[in-house]
Amino acid sequence: MTELSEAQLRRVAEARQQHGSERAAARALGMNRDTFRYQVKRAAEKGLLGFKPVLPGFELKRSSAQLDADGNVQKEWVKQHKEAGPKFEMPAGQVMKGVSAFVDGEGRIRHQWIKTRNDTITPDLVTALTNVFARYEGRARLVQAPRRVERNQLNVFPIADPHNGLLAWKPQTGADYDLKIGRERLLDKASDIMALAPRSREALIANLGDWYHANDQRNVTPKSKHQLDVDGRWFKVLEAGVEVFMRIIDMGLARHEVVEVINIPGNHDPEATCALALALKMFYARNKRVKIAFPADIYYRRFGVSLLGCAHGDKLPPPRMAMAMAVDQRRAWGETAYHWFLYGHIHKESANTIGDVRVESFSTIADKDHHAFAGGWRNAQALNVITLDKRAGEISRQRVNIPPPEMRAA
């Protein structure tokens, strides 16, 4: 914008003082209100509006006064500075690089500087995944549907925190673990639990988050920036995770007429989960027996007299799960008898009842990384299937255990 002359600024300042309001002064000068407001702020910066009260575009920084013996104000000092700008919003296509801070002697923040850079990871991730799986779109192998199923039953397969790509070294963590071991274990135990599941008409395969150990090739948790030990190149891990999930879906199709898949973003893999869901959706695009749900942070599903919800557990703590379900699903809540919320994140099994809602977490099947081992986190490892009936709610559970490292076959 062209620099304004002092004469122009004086004209604006005089009009504001004369008319008393920005609207009236702008109308008298034939200006639109935004232009007038901009010029008034520039006039205030040059001191053309005086110093009291607080000027347009400024805010009060400090005020002090000198009083006489009777408490009357003799002199007054007011320090103003330019007001803060608008709330910072991350520019499109940028990610946070770092934050610098200026602190006082007590360590309190006085100013902060936010550093950003171009986000090259997420666009490349989605583009690479789309290019690789585009040639497979709609070409999923047709698995023959089972002949006889229980039409009023739903099998729920929770898979919590498999952390595909996690790398662990036995001398440091008590057990070796890598992409190959994780892939074989997940497929082996998924096959076992599918074999134990009743032949229900519907299946719900619930990825409760952290399907991948790392979100991208930086190998850190996106929010906390904790360093992660990852096996192999990122795209190798990404592709292996998609291939394993497709194998599990095909297992489900062999025993169920309809398979629904949900992918909850975890704190380790928020963007990678979206890419996973995209790949699966493209691959099964023409298979009417497979439903790939949108990868939302919270998922709800009604089945007869049961209402269930799913979340990862990092954003929505268990005490709030029941309240979220009651508010988000008001009608379904009132029309159902059994309420159930599933989550992962804590890598162990737990169950609590909040009101009439069973809030339940599920264990990981992955071994411990260095961080978990050093922190003393220990838990049993298993896969489960829970069967719901449309009229009776939960009617059965089956479980496949993973033995501890010292009891596994060599």
mmCIF file of C-alpha atoms in Angstrom:
data_model
loop_
_atom_site.group_PDB
_atom_site.id
_atom_site.type_symbol
_atom_site.label_atom_id
_atom_site.label_comp_id
_atom_site.label_asym_id
_atom_site.label_seq_id
_atom_site.Cartn_x
_atom_site.Cartn_y
_atom_site.Cartn_z
ATOM 1 C CA MET A 1 0.000 0.000 0.000
ATOM 2 C CA THR A 2 1.231 3.553 -0.881
ATOM 3 C CA GLU A 3 2.738 5.417 2.074
ATOM 4 C CA LEU A 4 0.320 8.000 3.458
ATOM 5 C CA SER A 5 1.390 11.632 3.768
ATOM 6 C CA GLU A 6 1.223 13.472 7.078
ATOM 7 C CA ALA A 7 -1.451 15.752 5.633
ATOM 8 C CA GLN A 8 -3.665 12.786 4.798
ATOM 9 C CA LEU A 9 -3.190 11.342 8.263
ATOM 10 C CA ARG A 10 -3.989 14.685 9.938
ATOM 11 C CA ARG A 11 -7.184 14.907 7.870
ATOM 12 C CA VAL A 12 -8.263 11.467 9.069
ATOM 13 C CA ALA A 13 -7.334 12.221 12.691
ATOM 14 C CA GLU A 14 -9.284 15.510 12.677
ATOM 15 C CA ALA A 15 -12.330 13.792 11.143
ATOM 16 C CA ARG A 16 -12.338 11.127 13.840
ATOM 17 C CA GLN A 17 -12.046 13.681 16.642
ATOM 18 C CA GLN A 18 -14.745 15.847 15.070
ATOM 19 C CA HIS A 19 -17.336 13.135 14.403
ATOM 20 C CA GLY A 20 -16.600 10.884 17.393
ATOM 21 C CA SER A 21 -17.064 7.549 15.621
ATOM 22 C CA GLU A 22 -15.302 5.737 12.811
ATOM 23 C CA ARG A 23 -18.533 5.150 10.908
ATOM 24 C CA ALA A 24 -19.537 8.848 10.866
ATOM 25 C CA ALA A 25 -16.028 10.082 10.108
ATOM 26 C CA ALA A 26 -15.556 7.590 7.253
ATOM 27 C CA ARG A 27 -18.905 8.628 5.755
ATOM 28 C CA ALA A 28 -17.949 12.314 5.969
ATOM 29 C CA LEU A 29 -14.665 11.659 4.120
ATOM 30 C CA GLY A 30 -16.272 9.353 1.549
ATOM 31 C CA MET A 31 -14.154 6.353 2.576
ATOM 32 C CA ASN A 32 -15.126 2.789 3.268
ATOM 33 C CA ARG A 33 -14.788 1.864 6.914
ATOM 34 C CA ASP A 34 -11.863 -0.556 6.514
ATOM 35 C CA THR A 35 -9.758 2.025 4.675
ATOM 36 C CA PHE A 36 -10.592 4.650 7.299
ATOM 37 C CA ARG A 37 -9.724 2.297 10.167
ATOM 38 C CA TYR A 38 -6.358 1.482 8.552
ATOM 39 C CA GLN A 39 -5.471 5.164 8.151
ATOM 40 C CA VAL A 40 -6.582 5.946 11.721
ATOM 41 C CA LYS A 41 -4.184 3.319 13.063
ATOM 42 C CA ARG A 42 -1.338 4.815 11.043
ATOM 43 C CA ALA A 43 -2.244 8.291 12.407
ATOM 44 C CA ALA A 44 -2.218 6.901 15.946
ATOM 45 C CA GLU A 45 1.264 5.484 15.424
ATOM 46 C CA LYS A 46 2.505 8.979 14.595
ATOM 47 C CA GLY A 47 0.885 10.486 17.722
ATOM 48 C CA LEU A 48 -1.734 12.505 15.798
ATOM 49 C CA LEU A 49 -4.584 11.284 18.027
ATOM 50 C CA GLY A 50 -2.947 12.187 21.319
ATOM 51 C CA PHE A 51 -2.205 9.612 23.982
ATOM 52 C CA LYS A 52 -5.370 9.079 25.975
ATOM 53 C CA PRO A 53 -7.461 6.937 25.973
ATOM 54 C CA VAL A 54 -5.779 3.870 24.431
ATOM 55 C CA LEU A 55 -5.333 4.584 20.747
ATOM 56 C CA PRO A 56 -6.757 2.538 17.858
ATOM 57 C CA GLY A 57 -4.389 -0.301 17.026
ATOM 58 C CA PHE A 58 -2.623 -0.051 20.398
ATOM 59 C CA GLU A 59 -3.098 -1.673 23.775
ATOM 60 C CA LEU A 60 -2.251 -0.541 27.314
ATOM 61 C CA LYS A 61 1.093 -1.892 28.498
ATOM 62 C CA ARG A 62 1.648 0.024 31.752
ATOM 63 C CA SER A 63 -0.106 2.764 33.723
ATOM 64 C CA SER A 64 1.217 4.704 36.745
ATOM 65 C CA ALA A 65 0.164 7.828 38.621
ATOM 66 C CA GLN A 66 1.505 10.416 41.103
ATOM 67 C CA LEU A 67 -0.945 11.278 43.919
ATOM 68 C CA ASP A 68 -1.038 14.232 46.311
ATOM 69 C CA ALA A 69 -1.558 13.966 50.091
ATOM 70 C CA ASP A 70 -5.330 13.715 49.609
ATOM 71 C CA GLY A 71 -5.057 10.916 47.093
ATOM 72 C CA ASN A 72 -5.836 13.044 44.046
ATOM 73 C CA VAL A 73 -4.045 12.346 40.772
ATOM 74 C CA GLN A 74 -1.389 14.981 40.053
ATOM 75 C CA LYS A 75 0.368 13.278 37.156
ATOM 76 C CA GLU A 76 -0.303 10.157 35.149
ATOM 77 C CA TRP A 77 1.872 8.104 32.836
ATOM 78 C CA VAL A 78 0.443 5.625 30.329
ATOM 79 C CA LYS A 79 2.604 3.344 28.203
ATOM 80 C CA GLN A 80 1.019 1.881 25.102
ATOM 81 C CA HIS A 81 2.357 -0.421 22.443
ATOM 82 C CA LYS A 82 0.999 -1.869 19.236
ATOM 83 C CA GLU A 83 -1.723 -4.423 19.867
ATOM 84 C CA ALA A 84 -1.198 -8.100 19.094
ATOM 85 C CA GLY A 85 -1.993 -9.297 15.621
ATOM 86 C CA PRO A 86 -4.541 -11.991 14.708
ATOM 87 C CA LYS A 87 -4.353 -15.529 16.131
ATOM 88 C CA PHE A 88 -1.601 -17.522 14.447
ATOM 89 C CA GLU A 89 -2.747 -20.229 12.053
ATOM 90 C CA MET A 90 -0.384 -22.641 10.374
ATOM 91 C CA PRO A 91 -0.158 -21.724 6.660
ATOM 92 C CA ALA A 92 -1.382 -24.377 4.241
ATOM 93 C CA GLY A 93 1.340 -26.797 3.245
ATOM 94 C CA GLN A 94 3.520 -25.888 6.256
ATOM 95 C CA VAL A 95 4.416 -27.851 9.388
ATOM 96 C CA MET A 96 5.991 -26.655 12.617
ATOM 97 C CA LYS A 97 9.781 -26.776 12.604
ATOM 98 C CA GLY A 98 10.402 -25.425 16.096
ATOM 99 C CA VAL A 99 9.570 -22.798 18.709
ATOM 100 C CA SER A 100 11.915 -20.211 20.230
ATOM 101 C CA ALA A 101 11.049 -18.295 23.381
ATOM 102 C CA PHE A 102 12.213 -15.164 25.223
ATOM 103 C CA VAL A 103 11.830 -15.613 28.983
ATOM 104 C CA ASP A 104 12.247 -13.329 31.964
ATOM 105 C CA GLY A 105 14.366 -13.902 35.080
ATOM 106 C CA GLU A 106 11.689 -16.188 36.552
ATOM 107 C CA GLY A 107 11.578 -18.355 33.466
ATOM 108 C CA ARG A 108 8.180 -17.057 32.285
ATOM 109 C CA ILE A 109 7.538 -16.697 28.556
ATOM 110 C CA ARG A 110 7.441 -13.117 27.306
ATOM 111 C CA HIS A 111 7.623 -13.697 23.541
ATOM 112 C CA GLN A 112 7.619 -16.717 21.267
ATOM 113 C CA TRP A 113 8.740 -17.289 17.695
ATOM 114 C CA ILE A 114 7.219 -20.123 15.680
ATOM 115 C CA LYS A 115 9.354 -21.562 12.892
ATOM 116 C CA THR A 116 7.659 -23.374 10.014
ATOM 117 C CA ARG A 117 8.794 -25.199 6.923
ATOM 118 C CA ASN A 118 7.218 -26.816 3.883
ATOM 119 C CA ASP A 119 5.452 -30.116 4.655
ATOM 120 C CA THR A 120 7.086 -32.543 2.242
ATOM 121 C CA ILE A 121 6.306 -35.759 4.140
ATOM 122 C CA THR A 122 2.498 -35.995 4.158
ATOM 123 C CA PRO A 123 1.879 -35.080 0.483
ATOM 124 C CA ASP A 124 4.623 -37.486 -0.633
ATOM 125 C CA LEU A 125 3.184 -40.216 1.567
ATOM 126 C CA VAL A 126 -0.315 -39.972 0.108
ATOM 127 C CA THR A 127 0.972 -39.549 -3.465
ATOM 128 C CA ALA A 128 3.287 -42.554 -3.232
ATOM 129 C CA LEU A 129 0.569 -44.743 -1.762
ATOM 130 C CA THR A 130 -1.981 -43.642 -4.353
ATOM 131 C CA ASN A 131 0.416 -44.341 -7.238
ATOM 132 C CA VAL A 132 1.325 -47.824 -6.012
ATOM 133 C CA PHE A 133 -2.210 -49.011 -5.299
ATOM 134 C CA ALA A 134 -3.955 -47.278 -8.213
ATOM 135 C CA ARG A 135 -3.153 -50.226 -10.466
ATOM 136 C CA TYR A 136 -4.947 -52.542 -8.023
ATOM 137 C CA GLU A 137 -8.121 -50.464 -7.719
ATOM 138 C CA GLY A 138 -11.177 -52.671 -7.730
ATOM 139 C CA ARG A 139 -9.129 -55.836 -8.418
ATOM 140 C CA ALA A 140 -9.385 -57.500 -5.026
ATOM 141 C CA ARG A 141 -9.489 -61.277 -5.330
ATOM 142 C CA LEU A 142 -13.064 -62.439 -4.855
ATOM 143 C CA VAL A 143 -13.313 -64.660 -1.799
ATOM 144 C CA GLN A 144 -16.313 -66.951 -1.838
ATOM 145 C CA ALA A 145 -18.861 -66.154 0.866
ATOM 146 C CA PRO A 146 -19.635 -68.855 3.449
ATOM 147 C CA ARG A 147 -22.763 -70.926 2.791
ATOM 148 C CA ARG A 148 -24.258 -70.810 6.282
ATOM 149 C CA VAL A 149 -23.943 -68.004 8.826
ATOM 150 C CA GLU A 150 -25.791 -66.772 11.902
ATOM 151 C CA ARG A 151 -27.643 -63.826 10.425
ATOM 152 C CA ASN A 152 -28.262 -62.019 13.741
ATOM 153 C CA GLN A 153 -24.655 -62.009 14.897
ATOM 154 C CA LEU A 154 -21.680 -59.652 14.557
ATOM 155 C CA ASN A 155 -18.082 -60.670 15.314
ATOM 156 C CA VAL A 156 -15.900 -57.795 16.557
ATOM 157 C CA PHE A 157 -12.131 -58.221 16.087
ATOM 158 C CA PRO A 158 -10.271 -55.472 18.025
ATOM 159 C CA ILE A 159 -6.644 -55.020 16.918
ATOM 160 C CA ALA A 160 -4.892 -52.582 19.215
ATOM 161 C CA ASP A 161 -1.444 -51.102 18.686
ATOM 162 C CA PRO A 162 0.326 -53.699 16.495
ATOM 163 C CA HIS A 163 3.061 -51.104 15.765
ATOM 164 C CA ASN A 164 4.101 -52.539 12.398
ATOM 165 C CA GLY A 165 7.722 -51.608 11.743
ATOM 166 C CA LEU A 166 8.814 -51.594 15.401
ATOM 167 C CA LEU A 167 12.430 -52.694 15.863
ATOM 168 C CA ALA A 168 13.705 -54.236 19.111
ATOM 169 C CA TRP A 169 16.951 -56.008 20.004
ATOM 170 C CA LYS A 170 16.844 -58.910 22.478
ATOM 171 C CA PRO A 171 19.897 -57.950 24.590
ATOM 172 C CA GLN A 172 18.287 -54.550 25.163
ATOM 173 C CA THR A 173 14.572 -55.392 25.395
ATOM 174 C CA GLY A 174 14.333 -59.126 26.176
ATOM 175 C CA ALA A 175 13.057 -60.145 22.722
ATOM 176 C CA ASP A 176 13.893 -59.509 19.092
ATOM 177 C CA TYR A 177 11.163 -57.826 17.062
ATOM 178 C CA ASP A 178 11.098 -56.433 13.549
ATOM 179 C CA LEU A 179 8.867 -56.014 10.507
ATOM 180 C CA LYS A 180 9.063 -59.695 9.516
ATOM 181 C CA ILE A 181 8.363 -61.030 13.024
ATOM 182 C CA GLY A 182 5.469 -58.616 13.493
ATOM 183 C CA ARG A 183 3.953 -59.475 10.111
ATOM 184 C CA GLU A 184 4.135 -63.231 10.704
ATOM 185 C CA ARG A 185 2.739 -62.972 14.229
ATOM 186 C CA LEU A 186 -0.164 -60.777 13.177
ATOM 187 C CA LEU A 187 -1.131 -63.075 10.307
ATOM 188 C CA ASP A 188 -0.696 -66.230 12.403
ATOM 189 C CA LYS A 189 -2.791 -65.002 15.327
ATOM 190 C CA ALA A 190 -5.399 -63.395 13.068
ATOM 191 C CA SER A 191 -5.831 -66.780 11.343
ATOM 192 C CA ASP A 192 -6.206 -68.497 14.731
ATOM 193 C CA ILE A 193 -8.789 -66.059 16.056
ATOM 194 C CA MET A 194 -10.774 -66.163 12.793
ATOM 195 C CA ALA A 195 -10.935 -69.956 13.084
ATOM 196 C CA LEU A 196 -12.357 -69.668 16.615
ATOM 197 C CA ALA A 197 -14.959 -67.054 15.660
ATOM 198 C CA PRO A 198 -18.575 -68.211 15.142
ATOM 199 C CA ARG A 199 -19.805 -68.103 11.562
ATOM 200 C CA SER A 200 -21.620 -64.794 11.954
ATOM 201 C CA ARG A 201 -23.039 -62.860 9.030
ATOM 202 C CA GLU A 202 -21.074 -59.685 9.815
ATOM 203 C CA ALA A 203 -17.540 -58.935 10.977
ATOM 204 C CA LEU A 204 -16.092 -55.687 12.272
ATOM 205 C CA ILE A 205 -12.293 -55.487 12.094
ATOM 206 C CA ALA A 206 -11.390 -52.591 14.374
ATOM 207 C CA ASN A 207 -7.898 -51.140 14.057
ATOM 208 C CA LEU A 208 -7.827 -49.175 17.320
ATOM 209 C CA GLY A 209 -4.784 -47.126 16.338
ATOM 210 C CA ASP A 210 -1.001 -47.294 16.043
ATOM 211 C CA TRP A 211 -1.139 -49.813 13.239
ATOM 212 C CA TYR A 212 2.258 -48.381 12.316
ATOM 213 C CA HIS A 213 5.055 -47.676 14.761
ATOM 214 C CA ALA A 214 6.069 -44.500 12.902
ATOM 215 C CA ASN A 215 4.027 -41.997 10.930
ATOM 216 C CA ASP A 216 6.682 -41.222 8.305
ATOM 217 C CA GLN A 217 10.388 -41.500 7.511
ATOM 218 C CA ARG A 218 11.375 -39.090 10.292
ATOM 219 C CA ASN A 219 10.840 -41.959 12.785
ATOM 220 C CA VAL A 220 9.515 -39.800 15.609
ATOM 221 C CA THR A 221 6.086 -39.512 17.200
ATOM 222 C CA PRO A 222 4.349 -36.600 15.425
ATOM 223 C CA LYS A 223 3.325 -34.655 18.529
ATOM 224 C CA SER A 224 5.950 -35.402 21.195
ATOM 225 C CA LYS A 225 8.863 -36.022 18.798
ATOM 226 C CA HIS A 226 10.008 -39.121 20.712
ATOM 227 C CA GLN A 227 12.670 -40.996 18.759
ATOM 228 C CA LEU A 228 11.500 -44.398 17.448
ATOM 229 C CA ASP A 229 13.400 -47.517 16.437
ATOM 230 C CA VAL A 230 12.010 -48.574 13.063
ATOM 231 C CA ASP A 231 12.885 -51.566 10.904
ATOM 232 C CA GLY A 232 13.696 -50.731 7.288
ATOM 233 C CA ARG A 233 12.743 -47.983 4.888
ATOM 234 C CA TRP A 234 9.457 -46.254 5.599
ATOM 235 C CA PHE A 235 7.792 -47.212 2.327
ATOM 236 C CA LYS A 236 8.705 -50.860 2.941
ATOM 237 C CA VAL A 237 6.943 -50.675 6.319
ATOM 238 C CA LEU A 238 3.958 -48.848 4.798
ATOM 239 C CA GLU A 239 3.505 -51.419 2.062
ATOM 240 C CA ALA A 240 3.875 -54.362 4.469
ATOM 241 C CA GLY A 241 1.211 -52.911 6.754
ATOM 242 C CA VAL A 242 -1.272 -52.573 3.895
ATOM 243 C CA GLU A 243 -0.557 -56.092 2.610
ATOM 244 C CA VAL A 244 -1.076 -57.620 6.068
ATOM 245 C CA PHE A 245 -4.396 -55.827 6.486
ATOM 246 C CA MET A 246 -5.614 -57.068 3.100
ATOM 247 C CA ARG A 247 -4.764 -60.639 4.118
ATOM 248 C CA ILE A 248 -6.757 -60.246 7.338
ATOM 249 C CA ILE A 249 -9.750 -58.817 5.450
ATOM 250 C CA ASP A 250 -9.675 -61.815 3.089
ATOM 251 C CA MET A 251 -9.662 -64.144 6.120
ATOM 252 C CA GLY A 252 -12.747 -62.321 7.344
ATOM 253 C CA LEU A 253 -14.476 -62.666 3.969
ATOM 254 C CA ALA A 254 -14.011 -66.439 4.065
ATOM 255 C CA ARG A 255 -16.101 -66.671 7.251
ATOM 256 C CA HIS A 256 -18.517 -63.739 6.981
ATOM 257 C CA GLU A 257 -20.848 -62.352 4.351
ATOM 258 C CA VAL A 258 -19.948 -58.736 5.145
ATOM 259 C CA VAL A 259 -16.708 -57.309 6.557
ATOM 260 C CA GLU A 260 -16.547 -53.745 7.848
ATOM 261 C CA VAL A 261 -13.147 -52.176 8.526
ATOM 262 C CA ILE A 262 -12.393 -49.156 10.679
ATOM 263 C CA ASN A 263 -9.030 -47.445 11.078
ATOM 264 C CA ILE A 264 -8.654 -45.138 14.082
ATOM 265 C CA PRO A 265 -5.670 -42.755 13.794
ATOM 266 C CA GLY A 266 -3.175 -43.333 16.624
ATOM 267 C CA ASN A 267 -0.693 -40.970 18.208
ATOM 268 C CA HIS A 268 2.106 -42.805 16.349
ATOM 269 C CA ASP A 269 0.454 -42.844 12.889
ATOM 270 C CA PRO A 270 -2.281 -40.206 12.363
ATOM 271 C CA GLU A 271 -1.519 -39.533 8.672
ATOM 272 C CA ALA A 272 -0.263 -43.037 7.879
ATOM 273 C CA THR A 273 -3.602 -44.441 9.069
ATOM 274 C CA CYS A 274 -5.444 -42.219 6.593
ATOM 275 C CA ALA A 275 -3.168 -43.461 3.818
ATOM 276 C CA LEU A 276 -3.831 -47.058 4.921
ATOM 277 C CA ALA A 277 -7.599 -46.505 4.795
ATOM 278 C CA LEU A 278 -7.262 -44.935 1.329
ATOM 279 C CA ALA A 279 -5.294 -47.916 0.004
ATOM 280 C CA LEU A 280 -7.814 -50.419 1.374
ATOM 281 C CA LYS A 281 -10.748 -48.429 0.026
ATOM 282 C CA MET A 282 -9.230 -48.387 -3.467
ATOM 283 C CA PHE A 283 -8.327 -52.060 -3.385
ATOM 284 C CA TYR A 284 -11.818 -53.189 -2.339
ATOM 285 C CA ALA A 285 -13.670 -50.522 -4.330
ATOM 286 C CA ARG A 286 -15.772 -53.037 -6.301
ATOM 287 C CA ASN A 287 -16.217 -55.627 -3.602
ATOM 288 C CA LYS A 288 -19.681 -54.991 -2.168
ATOM 289 C CA ARG A 289 -18.984 -57.300 0.779
ATOM 290 C CA VAL A 290 -16.249 -55.017 2.158
ATOM 291 C CA LYS A 291 -16.969 -51.664 3.789
ATOM 292 C CA ILE A 292 -14.018 -49.391 4.581
ATOM 293 C CA ALA A 293 -15.092 -46.702 7.059
ATOM 294 C CA PHE A 294 -13.777 -43.141 7.066
ATOM 295 C CA PRO A 295 -10.683 -42.951 9.353
ATOM 296 C CA ALA A 296 -12.242 -40.832 12.109
ATOM 297 C CA ASP A 297 -10.931 -40.347 15.662
ATOM 298 C CA ILE A 298 -14.203 -41.716 17.072
ATOM 299 C CA TYR A 299 -16.343 -44.390 15.443
ATOM 300 C CA TYR A 300 -19.851 -45.512 16.444
ATOM 301 C CA ARG A 301 -21.744 -48.618 15.333
ATOM 302 C CA ARG A 302 -25.199 -49.823 16.341
ATOM 303 C CA PHE A 303 -26.003 -53.538 16.140
ATOM 304 C CA GLY A 304 -29.459 -54.475 17.349
ATOM 305 C CA VAL A 305 -29.695 -53.728 21.081
ATOM 306 C CA SER A 306 -25.985 -52.849 21.300
ATOM 307 C CA LEU A 307 -24.232 -49.531 20.656
ATOM 308 C CA LEU A 308 -20.446 -49.577 20.455
ATOM 309 C CA GLY A 309 -17.831 -46.868 20.079
ATOM 310 C CA CYS A 310 -14.135 -46.976 19.203
ATOM 311 C CA ALA A 311 -11.247 -44.555 19.839
ATOM 312 C CA HIS A 312 -7.494 -44.780 20.223
ATOM 313 C CA GLY A 313 -7.444 -43.369 23.746
ATOM 314 C CA ASP A 314 -4.764 -40.686 23.460
ATOM 315 C CA LYS A 315 -7.199 -37.789 22.954
ATOM 316 C CA LEU A 316 -10.376 -39.159 24.542
ATOM 317 C CA PRO A 317 -9.754 -40.508 28.064
ATOM 318 C CA PRO A 318 -11.972 -43.371 29.305
ATOM 319 C CA PRO A 319 -14.088 -41.261 31.721
ATOM 320 C CA ARG A 320 -15.211 -39.082 28.789
ATOM 321 C CA MET A 321 -15.961 -41.941 26.407
ATOM 322 C CA ALA A 322 -19.338 -42.675 27.994
ATOM 323 C CA MET A 323 -20.327 -39.000 27.936
ATOM 324 C CA ALA A 324 -19.226 -38.589 24.311
ATOM 325 C CA MET A 325 -21.306 -41.594 23.286
ATOM 326 C CA ALA A 326 -24.402 -40.354 25.137
ATOM 327 C CA VAL A 327 -24.185 -36.906 23.516
ATOM 328 C CA ASP A 328 -23.074 -37.937 20.015
ATOM 329 C CA GLN A 329 -25.550 -40.806 19.702
ATOM 330 C CA ARG A 330 -28.576 -39.524 21.603
ATOM 331 C CA ARG A 331 -31.207 -41.464 19.687
ATOM 332 C CA ALA A 332 -29.262 -44.725 19.399
ATOM 333 C CA TRP A 333 -28.318 -44.436 23.083
ATOM 334 C CA GLY A 334 -31.972 -44.329 24.106
ATOM 335 C CA GLU A 335 -32.967 -47.167 21.801
ATOM 336 C CA THR A 336 -30.243 -49.625 22.886
ATOM 337 C CA ALA A 337 -29.773 -51.679 26.043
ATOM 338 C CA TYR A 338 -26.010 -52.346 25.958
ATOM 339 C CA HIS A 339 -23.291 -49.717 25.543
ATOM 340 C CA TRP A 340 -19.641 -50.578 24.913
ATOM 341 C CA PHE A 341 -16.562 -48.441 24.163
ATOM 342 C CA LEU A 342 -13.312 -49.994 22.849
ATOM 343 C CA TYR A 343 -9.884 -48.378 22.855
ATOM 344 C CA GLY A 344 -6.140 -49.106 22.732
ATOM 345 C CA HIS A 345 -3.104 -46.878 23.387
ATOM 346 C CA ILE A 346 -2.226 -48.241 26.867
ATOM 347 C CA HIS A 347 -1.082 -51.642 25.488
ATOM 348 C CA LYS A 348 -2.925 -53.656 28.148
ATOM 349 C CA GLU A 349 -6.342 -55.076 28.873
ATOM 350 C CA SER A 350 -8.610 -53.199 31.265
ATOM 351 C CA ALA A 351 -12.337 -52.812 31.766
ATOM 352 C CA ASN A 352 -14.405 -50.321 33.710
ATOM 353 C CA THR A 353 -18.107 -49.499 33.884
ATOM 354 C CA ILE A 354 -19.080 -45.844 33.669
ATOM 355 C CA GLY A 355 -22.826 -45.579 34.116
ATOM 356 C CA ASP A 356 -23.986 -48.507 32.010
ATOM 357 C CA VAL A 357 -21.103 -48.214 29.511
ATOM 358 C CA ARG A 358 -18.422 -50.897 29.506
ATOM 359 C CA VAL A 359 -15.203 -49.037 28.691
ATOM 360 C CA GLU A 360 -12.597 -51.586 27.636
ATOM 361 C CA SER A 361 -9.006 -51.509 26.391
ATOM 362 C CA PHE A 362 -7.169 -54.267 24.524
ATOM 363 C CA SER A 363 -3.561 -55.380 24.625
ATOM 364 C CA THR A 364 -1.001 -55.161 21.855
ATOM 365 C CA ILE A 365 0.501 -58.233 20.217
ATOM 366 C CA ALA A 366 3.790 -56.410 19.597
ATOM 367 C CA ASP A 367 6.847 -56.846 21.793
ATOM 368 C CA LYS A 368 8.318 -53.957 23.758
ATOM 369 C CA ASP A 369 10.584 -51.347 22.244
ATOM 370 C CA HIS A 370 13.439 -49.847 24.269
ATOM 371 C CA HIS A 371 11.254 -47.052 25.677
ATOM 372 C CA ALA A 372 8.593 -49.481 26.973
ATOM 373 C CA PHE A 373 11.157 -51.938 28.336
ATOM 374 C CA ALA A 374 13.118 -49.262 30.188
ATOM 375 C CA GLY A 375 9.916 -47.787 31.602
ATOM 376 C CA GLY A 376 8.861 -51.103 33.106
ATOM 377 C CA TRP A 377 5.658 -51.492 31.087
ATOM 378 C CA ARG A 378 4.709 -55.150 31.041
ATOM 379 C CA ASN A 379 1.509 -56.726 29.765
ATOM 380 C CA ALA A 380 -0.017 -59.920 28.403
ATOM 381 C CA GLN A 381 -0.369 -60.132 24.616
ATOM 382 C CA ALA A 382 -3.422 -61.495 22.820
ATOM 383 C CA LEU A 383 -6.004 -61.155 20.057
ATOM 384 C CA ASN A 384 -9.736 -61.418 20.802
ATOM 385 C CA VAL A 385 -13.077 -61.827 19.060
ATOM 386 C CA ILE A 386 -16.295 -60.726 20.773
ATOM 387 C CA THR A 387 -19.625 -61.866 19.348
ATOM 388 C CA LEU A 388 -22.761 -59.727 19.608
ATOM 389 C CA ASP A 389 -26.314 -60.867 19.052
ATOM 390 C CA LYS A 390 -28.928 -58.413 17.788
ATOM 391 C CA ARG A 391 -31.353 -59.277 20.580
ATOM 392 C CA ALA A 392 -29.093 -60.420 23.433
ATOM 393 C CA GLY A 393 -25.992 -58.204 23.191
ATOM 394 C CA GLU A 394 -22.617 -59.856 23.861
ATOM 395 C CA ILE A 395 -22.940 -63.657 23.873
ATOM 396 C CA SER A 396 -19.364 -65.000 23.649
ATOM 397 C CA ARG A 397 -15.639 -64.230 23.614
ATOM 398 C CA GLN A 398 -12.656 -66.091 22.246
ATOM 399 C CA ARG A 399 -8.986 -65.335 22.859
ATOM 400 C CA VAL A 400 -5.633 -66.266 21.328
ATOM 401 C CA ASN A 401 -2.603 -65.671 23.570
ATOM 402 C CA ILE A 402 0.980 -64.859 22.603
ATOM 403 C CA PRO A 403 3.328 -66.567 25.089
ATOM 404 C CA PRO A 404 6.057 -64.516 26.797
ATOM 405 C CA PRO A 405 9.495 -64.488 25.099
ATOM 406 C CA GLU A 406 11.117 -67.090 27.362
ATOM 407 C CA MET A 407 8.323 -69.608 26.615
ATOM 408 C CA ARG A 408 8.311 -69.296 22.825
ATOM 409 C CA ALA A 409 9.653 -72.076 20.640
ATOM 410 C CA ALA A 410 13.176 -71.471 19.380
#
